[in-house]
Amino acid sequence: MQDKIVRATAKDGMVRIIAGITTNLVNEGSKIHECTPVASAALGRMLTAGTLIGTTLKSEKEVVTLKINGNGEINGITVTAHSDASVKGFIGNPYVDRPLNEKGKLDVGGAIGTDGILYVIKDLGLRDPYVGQVPIQTGEIAEDFAYYFTASEQTPSAVSLGVLVDRDLSIKAAGGFIVQMMPGADELLADVITYRLEEIPPITTLISEGKTIEEILEYIFDGMDLKVLDSLTPEYKCDCSRERVEKALISIGKETLQEIYDDKKNEEIVCNFCNTKYEFTNDEIGELLNNSR
Ligand SMILES: [Zn+2]
């Protein structure tokens, strides 16, 4: 099934919903980084959060970066997303292996670690980016974003992020949603929605049963005047280029560049987000050095 994100409202706009199926996107990220199952689950939840939050940006120039830096073996995850639902991610240690947690699930919280910070950095094209941060609550990621929206953006929110890893390490199902109560929504409505969200099966179960994202939302918000506003196709996409890598090489400073040149060796730079290799011959390093003078 194709990945899809939908934006919707319920109860006359009192409830705002962004929900998506991200199986292919997460599979791509997991393959690029050669993730173990627990690393796939953690990276996949962050990528899904990224693509969902990215769609809240107003223009294509805006960028949102999400960072979760716990003290666990994963050693941090960073994802960057745009308004067109494209996203890329980097995981400190994709080879982390842990026993299942006490619920028999992949131990994402243990692998992320609970001693650390979740950052949401929005570059809106202004002089300074907006930086929101909250202490990590459980490291399970969805709870951490729910806490972030409620504590830092004062928007009571329910967040669900799920990744189901198959035996062959491919991604069987991935997706999630962010459900937010708008100012003025009554508390009873919030209670009803919280109750429904607790009652439904995990989103990855619904996705692997073949339900579309619209069907999943109709199921959750049955009788609540659900209105689907629009849809987008999420995608794992890196915006690196040779030109950007050249700029990065120049920015490391003349002395370091001179040392690389003096070594008489070629240089290979690998993009952290997509593993694209950029080769520079010794002559090309020399040219960059000349240009940086
Ligand atoms: Zn790249």
mmCIF file of C-alpha atoms in Angstrom, residues 8-281:
data_model
loop_
_atom_site.group_PDB
_atom_site.id
_atom_site.type_symbol
_atom_site.label_atom_id
_atom_site.label_comp_id
_atom_site.label_asym_id
_atom_site.label_seq_id
_atom_site.Cartn_x
_atom_site.Cartn_y
_atom_site.Cartn_z
ATOM 1 C CA ALA A 8 -8.568 16.241 9.042
ATOM 2 C CA THR A 9 -10.793 17.836 11.645
ATOM 3 C CA ALA A 10 -13.597 16.530 13.825
ATOM 4 C CA LYS A 11 -16.357 18.122 15.886
ATOM 5 C CA ASP A 12 -16.590 21.365 13.915
ATOM 6 C CA GLY A 13 -12.841 21.933 13.912
ATOM 7 C CA MET A 14 -12.489 21.528 17.678
ATOM 8 C CA VAL A 15 -10.232 18.520 17.037
ATOM 9 C CA ARG A 16 -7.315 18.751 14.619
ATOM 10 C CA ILE A 17 -5.887 15.519 13.225
ATOM 11 C CA ILE A 18 -2.780 14.645 11.215
ATOM 12 C CA ALA A 19 -2.481 10.928 10.514
ATOM 13 C CA GLY A 20 -0.434 8.812 8.190
ATOM 14 C CA ILE A 21 0.727 5.445 6.935
ATOM 15 C CA THR A 22 4.533 5.557 6.615
ATOM 16 C CA THR A 23 5.482 1.906 6.014
ATOM 17 C CA ASN A 24 7.541 2.496 2.853
ATOM 18 C CA LEU A 25 9.179 5.619 4.208
ATOM 19 C CA VAL A 26 10.287 3.853 7.395
ATOM 20 C CA ASN A 27 11.432 0.816 5.402
ATOM 21 C CA GLU A 28 13.636 3.096 3.288
ATOM 22 C CA GLY A 29 15.167 4.788 6.362
ATOM 23 C CA SER A 30 15.710 1.447 8.062
ATOM 24 C CA LYS A 31 17.473 0.009 4.976
ATOM 25 C CA ILE A 32 19.720 3.052 4.488
ATOM 26 C CA HIS A 33 20.912 2.886 8.093
ATOM 27 C CA GLU A 34 20.972 -0.943 8.284
ATOM 28 C CA CYS A 35 18.940 -0.853 11.474
ATOM 29 C CA THR A 36 18.366 -3.641 13.968
ATOM 30 C CA PRO A 37 14.655 -4.106 14.849
ATOM 31 C CA VAL A 38 14.754 -1.852 17.920
ATOM 32 C CA ALA A 39 16.703 0.804 15.982
ATOM 33 C CA SER A 40 14.140 0.561 13.121
ATOM 34 C CA ALA A 41 11.309 1.070 15.587
ATOM 35 C CA ALA A 42 12.988 4.099 17.166
ATOM 36 C CA LEU A 43 14.094 5.706 13.887
ATOM 37 C CA GLY A 44 10.732 4.885 12.291
ATOM 38 C CA ARG A 45 8.776 6.546 15.082
ATOM 39 C CA MET A 46 10.952 9.668 14.779
ATOM 40 C CA LEU A 47 10.616 9.712 10.962
ATOM 41 C CA THR A 48 6.838 9.355 11.284
ATOM 42 C CA ALA A 49 6.690 12.176 13.866
ATOM 43 C CA GLY A 50 8.854 14.254 11.514
ATOM 44 C CA THR A 51 6.711 13.806 8.444
ATOM 45 C CA LEU A 52 3.496 14.479 10.425
ATOM 46 C CA ILE A 53 4.875 17.620 12.087
ATOM 47 C CA GLY A 54 6.468 18.740 8.791
ATOM 48 C CA THR A 55 3.013 19.081 7.247
ATOM 49 C CA THR A 56 2.177 21.787 9.818
ATOM 50 C CA LEU A 57 4.833 24.083 8.300
ATOM 51 C CA LYS A 58 3.405 26.941 6.269
ATOM 52 C CA SER A 59 5.863 27.164 3.339
ATOM 53 C CA GLU A 60 8.409 25.058 1.501
ATOM 54 C CA LYS A 61 11.223 27.246 2.860
ATOM 55 C CA GLU A 62 10.469 26.201 6.429
ATOM 56 C CA VAL A 63 12.244 23.236 8.002
ATOM 57 C CA VAL A 64 11.564 21.344 11.219
ATOM 58 C CA THR A 65 14.265 19.318 12.957
ATOM 59 C CA LEU A 66 13.434 16.867 15.737
ATOM 60 C CA LYS A 67 16.178 15.577 18.010
ATOM 61 C CA ILE A 68 15.921 13.082 20.794
ATOM 62 C CA ASN A 69 19.095 12.745 22.810
ATOM 63 C CA GLY A 70 18.743 10.247 25.615
ATOM 64 C CA ASN A 71 21.517 8.464 27.451
ATOM 65 C CA GLY A 72 20.721 5.092 25.853
ATOM 66 C CA GLU A 73 22.774 3.038 23.413
ATOM 67 C CA ILE A 74 21.069 4.548 20.359
ATOM 68 C CA ASN A 75 23.079 7.698 20.998
ATOM 69 C CA GLY A 76 20.472 10.095 19.622
ATOM 70 C CA ILE A 77 18.225 10.399 16.575
ATOM 71 C CA THR A 78 17.787 13.489 14.406
ATOM 72 C CA VAL A 79 15.174 13.913 11.703
ATOM 73 C CA THR A 80 14.520 16.861 9.407
ATOM 74 C CA ALA A 81 11.216 17.393 7.618
ATOM 75 C CA HIS A 82 9.608 19.817 5.171
ATOM 76 C CA SER A 83 6.052 20.974 4.467
ATOM 77 C CA ASP A 84 5.720 18.531 1.524
ATOM 78 C CA ALA A 85 6.013 15.613 4.015
ATOM 79 C CA SER A 86 9.540 14.713 2.917
ATOM 80 C CA VAL A 87 11.817 13.662 5.759
ATOM 81 C CA LYS A 88 15.324 12.325 6.384
ATOM 82 C CA GLY A 89 16.879 10.906 9.516
ATOM 83 C CA PHE A 90 20.117 10.004 11.249
ATOM 84 C CA ILE A 91 20.574 7.528 14.090
ATOM 85 C CA GLY A 92 23.704 7.521 16.263
ATOM 86 C CA ASN A 93 23.904 3.743 16.650
ATOM 87 C CA PRO A 94 21.704 1.689 14.286
ATOM 88 C CA TYR A 95 23.217 -1.611 15.510
ATOM 89 C CA VAL A 96 21.818 -1.498 19.044
ATOM 90 C CA ASP A 97 20.371 -4.784 20.223
ATOM 91 C CA ARG A 98 18.308 -5.151 23.394
ATOM 92 C CA PRO A 99 16.095 -7.787 24.941
ATOM 93 C CA LEU A 100 12.335 -7.169 24.592
ATOM 94 C CA ASN A 101 10.781 -5.076 27.360
ATOM 95 C CA GLU A 102 8.448 -6.459 30.057
ATOM 96 C CA LYS A 103 5.473 -6.107 27.668
ATOM 97 C CA GLY A 104 7.252 -8.299 25.100
ATOM 98 C CA LYS A 105 7.783 -5.301 22.796
ATOM 99 C CA LEU A 106 10.881 -3.790 21.222
ATOM 100 C CA ASP A 107 12.476 -1.741 23.993
ATOM 101 C CA VAL A 108 12.596 1.661 22.294
ATOM 102 C CA GLY A 109 12.493 3.536 25.610
ATOM 103 C CA GLY A 110 15.481 1.605 26.916
ATOM 104 C CA ALA A 111 17.430 2.071 23.688
ATOM 105 C CA ILE A 112 16.743 5.840 23.562
ATOM 106 C CA GLY A 113 17.217 6.349 27.318
ATOM 107 C CA THR A 114 15.155 8.557 29.577
ATOM 108 C CA ASP A 115 17.853 10.947 30.766
ATOM 109 C CA GLY A 116 17.908 13.631 28.085
ATOM 110 C CA ILE A 117 16.035 16.156 26.006
ATOM 111 C CA LEU A 118 13.586 16.151 23.090
ATOM 112 C CA TYR A 119 14.129 19.176 20.861
ATOM 113 C CA VAL A 120 11.773 20.589 18.246
ATOM 114 C CA ILE A 121 13.592 23.183 16.143
ATOM 115 C CA LYS A 122 11.579 25.121 13.555
ATOM 116 C CA ASP A 123 13.488 27.201 11.052
ATOM 117 C CA LEU A 124 10.780 29.496 9.742
ATOM 118 C CA GLY A 125 13.152 31.653 7.702
ATOM 119 C CA LEU A 126 13.387 34.246 10.459
ATOM 120 C CA ARG A 127 16.694 35.344 11.993
ATOM 121 C CA ASP A 128 16.563 32.828 14.815
ATOM 122 C CA PRO A 129 14.949 29.410 14.681
ATOM 123 C CA TYR A 130 12.228 28.562 17.178
ATOM 124 C CA VAL A 131 13.576 25.980 19.641
ATOM 125 C CA GLY A 132 11.209 24.047 21.910
ATOM 126 C CA GLN A 133 12.518 21.455 24.323
ATOM 127 C CA VAL A 134 11.212 19.137 27.005
ATOM 128 C CA PRO A 135 12.853 16.489 29.167
ATOM 129 C CA ILE A 136 12.380 12.977 27.777
ATOM 130 C CA GLN A 137 9.482 11.280 29.592
ATOM 131 C CA THR A 138 9.630 7.605 28.620
ATOM 132 C CA GLY A 139 11.877 7.504 25.528
ATOM 133 C CA GLU A 140 9.057 5.679 23.730
ATOM 134 C CA ILE A 141 8.802 8.809 21.536
ATOM 135 C CA ALA A 142 4.995 9.124 21.102
ATOM 136 C CA GLU A 143 4.551 9.949 24.813
ATOM 137 C CA ASP A 144 7.467 12.344 24.579
ATOM 138 C CA PHE A 145 5.857 14.270 21.715
ATOM 139 C CA ALA A 146 2.477 14.288 23.492
ATOM 140 C CA TYR A 147 4.226 15.831 26.493
ATOM 141 C CA TYR A 148 6.034 18.310 24.235
ATOM 142 C CA PHE A 149 2.802 19.559 22.598
ATOM 143 C CA THR A 150 1.012 19.844 25.910
ATOM 144 C CA ALA A 151 3.845 21.380 27.962
ATOM 145 C CA SER A 152 5.716 23.448 25.385
ATOM 146 C CA GLU A 153 3.052 24.411 22.827
ATOM 147 C CA GLN A 154 0.126 24.432 25.322
ATOM 148 C CA THR A 155 -1.898 22.212 22.977
ATOM 149 C CA PRO A 156 -3.323 19.117 24.663
ATOM 150 C CA SER A 157 -2.439 16.315 22.258
ATOM 151 C CA ALA A 158 -2.569 12.575 21.851
ATOM 152 C CA VAL A 159 0.247 11.074 19.796
ATOM 153 C CA SER A 160 0.534 7.541 18.471
ATOM 154 C CA LEU A 161 3.581 6.311 16.552
ATOM 155 C CA GLY A 162 4.046 2.678 15.606
ATOM 156 C CA VAL A 163 6.489 0.511 13.685
ATOM 157 C CA LEU A 164 6.011 -3.209 13.139
ATOM 158 C CA VAL A 165 9.205 -4.983 12.073
ATOM 159 C CA ASP A 166 8.891 -8.219 10.084
ATOM 160 C CA ARG A 167 11.062 -11.323 10.582
ATOM 161 C CA ASP A 168 13.188 -10.453 7.556
ATOM 162 C CA LEU A 169 13.828 -7.021 9.167
ATOM 163 C CA SER A 170 11.682 -5.223 6.572
ATOM 164 C CA ILE A 171 8.937 -2.963 7.889
ATOM 165 C CA LYS A 172 5.554 -4.662 7.923
ATOM 166 C CA ALA A 173 3.600 -1.589 8.977
ATOM 167 C CA ALA A 174 4.338 1.903 10.218
ATOM 168 C CA GLY A 175 2.235 4.956 10.882
ATOM 169 C CA GLY A 176 0.877 7.316 13.443
ATOM 170 C CA PHE A 177 -1.292 10.252 14.277
ATOM 171 C CA ILE A 178 -1.334 13.490 16.206
ATOM 172 C CA VAL A 179 -4.733 14.480 17.609
ATOM 173 C CA GLN A 180 -4.958 17.970 19.066
ATOM 174 C CA MET A 181 -7.694 19.764 20.975
ATOM 175 C CA MET A 182 -8.182 23.336 19.847
ATOM 176 C CA PRO A 183 -8.731 26.141 22.377
ATOM 177 C CA GLY A 184 -12.345 26.131 23.500
ATOM 178 C CA ALA A 185 -12.889 22.397 23.027
ATOM 179 C CA ASP A 186 -14.777 21.009 25.994
ATOM 180 C CA GLU A 187 -13.108 18.619 28.394
ATOM 181 C CA LEU A 188 -15.729 15.948 27.957
ATOM 182 C CA LEU A 189 -14.832 15.714 24.263
ATOM 183 C CA ALA A 190 -11.159 15.287 25.181
ATOM 184 C CA ASP A 191 -12.149 12.512 27.603
ATOM 185 C CA VAL A 192 -14.223 10.713 24.973
ATOM 186 C CA ILE A 193 -11.362 10.835 22.473
ATOM 187 C CA THR A 194 -8.812 9.711 25.057
ATOM 188 C CA TYR A 195 -11.067 6.775 25.897
ATOM 189 C CA ARG A 196 -11.467 5.793 22.235
ATOM 190 C CA LEU A 197 -7.742 6.002 21.602
ATOM 191 C CA GLU A 198 -7.141 3.705 24.560
ATOM 192 C CA GLU A 199 -9.686 1.212 23.258
ATOM 193 C CA ILE A 200 -8.510 0.874 19.651
ATOM 194 C CA PRO A 201 -5.915 -1.687 18.575
ATOM 195 C CA PRO A 202 -2.388 -0.393 17.860
ATOM 196 C CA ILE A 203 -2.251 1.595 14.599
ATOM 197 C CA THR A 204 0.240 -0.900 13.127
ATOM 198 C CA THR A 205 -2.342 -3.680 13.629
ATOM 199 C CA LEU A 206 -4.950 -1.689 11.696
ATOM 200 C CA ILE A 207 -2.441 -0.886 8.931
ATOM 201 C CA SER A 208 -1.280 -4.476 8.581
ATOM 202 C CA GLU A 209 -4.947 -5.533 8.311
ATOM 203 C CA GLY A 210 -4.997 -3.405 5.155
ATOM 204 C CA LYS A 211 -7.083 -0.510 6.447
ATOM 205 C CA THR A 212 -6.543 2.832 4.733
ATOM 206 C CA ILE A 213 -5.686 5.879 6.815
ATOM 207 C CA GLU A 214 -9.167 7.299 6.101
ATOM 208 C CA GLU A 215 -10.787 4.088 7.342
ATOM 209 C CA ILE A 216 -8.692 4.204 10.500
ATOM 210 C CA LEU A 217 -9.789 7.791 11.197
ATOM 211 C CA GLU A 218 -13.452 6.994 10.446
ATOM 212 C CA TYR A 219 -13.176 4.165 12.937
ATOM 213 C CA ILE A 220 -11.646 6.337 15.682
ATOM 214 C CA PHE A 221 -13.821 9.409 15.088
ATOM 215 C CA ASP A 222 -17.064 7.609 14.274
ATOM 216 C CA GLY A 223 -20.010 9.953 14.885
ATOM 217 C CA MET A 224 -17.751 12.947 15.437
ATOM 218 C CA ASP A 225 -18.272 14.744 12.128
ATOM 219 C CA LEU A 226 -14.860 13.780 10.687
ATOM 220 C CA LYS A 227 -13.784 15.957 7.759
ATOM 221 C CA VAL A 228 -10.718 14.991 5.718
ATOM 222 C CA LEU A 229 -9.184 18.235 4.445
ATOM 223 C CA ASP A 230 -6.342 17.082 2.203
ATOM 224 C CA SER A 231 -3.657 14.453 1.730
ATOM 225 C CA LEU A 232 0.082 14.270 1.024
ATOM 226 C CA THR A 233 2.574 11.539 0.120
ATOM 227 C CA PRO A 234 5.342 11.173 2.711
ATOM 228 C CA GLU A 235 8.766 10.306 1.391
ATOM 229 C CA TYR A 236 12.289 9.624 2.639
ATOM 230 C CA LYS A 237 14.237 12.274 0.792
ATOM 231 C CA CYS A 238 17.679 13.729 1.377
ATOM 232 C CA ASP A 239 18.572 17.173 0.086
ATOM 233 C CA CYS A 240 22.340 16.685 0.027
ATOM 234 C CA SER A 241 24.310 17.594 -3.103
ATOM 235 C CA ARG A 242 27.926 17.826 -4.237
ATOM 236 C CA GLU A 243 27.680 21.594 -3.980
ATOM 237 C CA ARG A 244 26.603 21.374 -0.325
ATOM 238 C CA VAL A 245 29.382 18.921 0.491
ATOM 239 C CA GLU A 246 31.907 21.293 -1.133
ATOM 240 C CA LYS A 247 30.610 24.101 1.044
ATOM 241 C CA ALA A 248 30.907 21.884 4.109
ATOM 242 C CA LEU A 249 34.486 20.953 3.167
ATOM 243 C CA ILE A 250 35.420 24.620 2.754
ATOM 244 C CA SER A 251 33.787 25.438 6.083
ATOM 245 C CA ILE A 252 36.065 23.035 7.995
ATOM 246 C CA GLY A 253 38.813 25.619 7.556
ATOM 247 C CA LYS A 254 41.835 26.184 5.354
ATOM 248 C CA GLU A 255 44.340 24.435 7.626
ATOM 249 C CA THR A 256 42.416 21.180 7.760
ATOM 250 C CA LEU A 257 41.758 21.304 4.036
ATOM 251 C CA GLN A 258 45.473 21.956 3.446
ATOM 252 C CA GLU A 259 46.316 18.891 5.576
ATOM 253 C CA ILE A 260 43.953 16.738 3.495
ATOM 254 C CA TYR A 261 45.575 18.096 0.316
ATOM 255 C CA ASP A 262 49.108 17.542 1.607
ATOM 256 C CA ASP A 263 48.274 13.897 2.332
ATOM 257 C CA LYS A 264 48.065 13.468 -1.480
ATOM 258 C CA LYS A 265 45.049 11.252 -1.019
ATOM 259 C CA ASN A 266 41.546 11.307 -2.405
ATOM 260 C CA GLU A 267 38.765 12.134 0.018
ATOM 261 C CA GLU A 268 35.407 10.418 0.312
ATOM 262 C CA ILE A 269 32.577 12.150 2.131
ATOM 263 C CA VAL A 270 29.496 10.091 3.014
ATOM 264 C CA CYS A 271 26.160 11.789 3.729
ATOM 265 C CA ASN A 272 24.966 10.875 7.237
ATOM 266 C CA PHE A 273 21.333 10.884 6.159
ATOM 267 C CA CYS A 274 21.313 8.887 2.906
ATOM 268 C CA ASN A 275 24.779 7.267 2.587
ATOM 269 C CA THR A 276 25.449 8.925 -0.782
ATOM 270 C CA LYS A 277 29.216 8.963 -1.344
ATOM 271 C CA TYR A 278 30.934 12.063 -2.682
ATOM 272 C CA GLU A 279 34.459 11.448 -4.011
ATOM 273 C CA PHE A 280 37.015 14.226 -4.225
ATOM 274 C CA THR A 281 40.325 13.657 -6.003
#
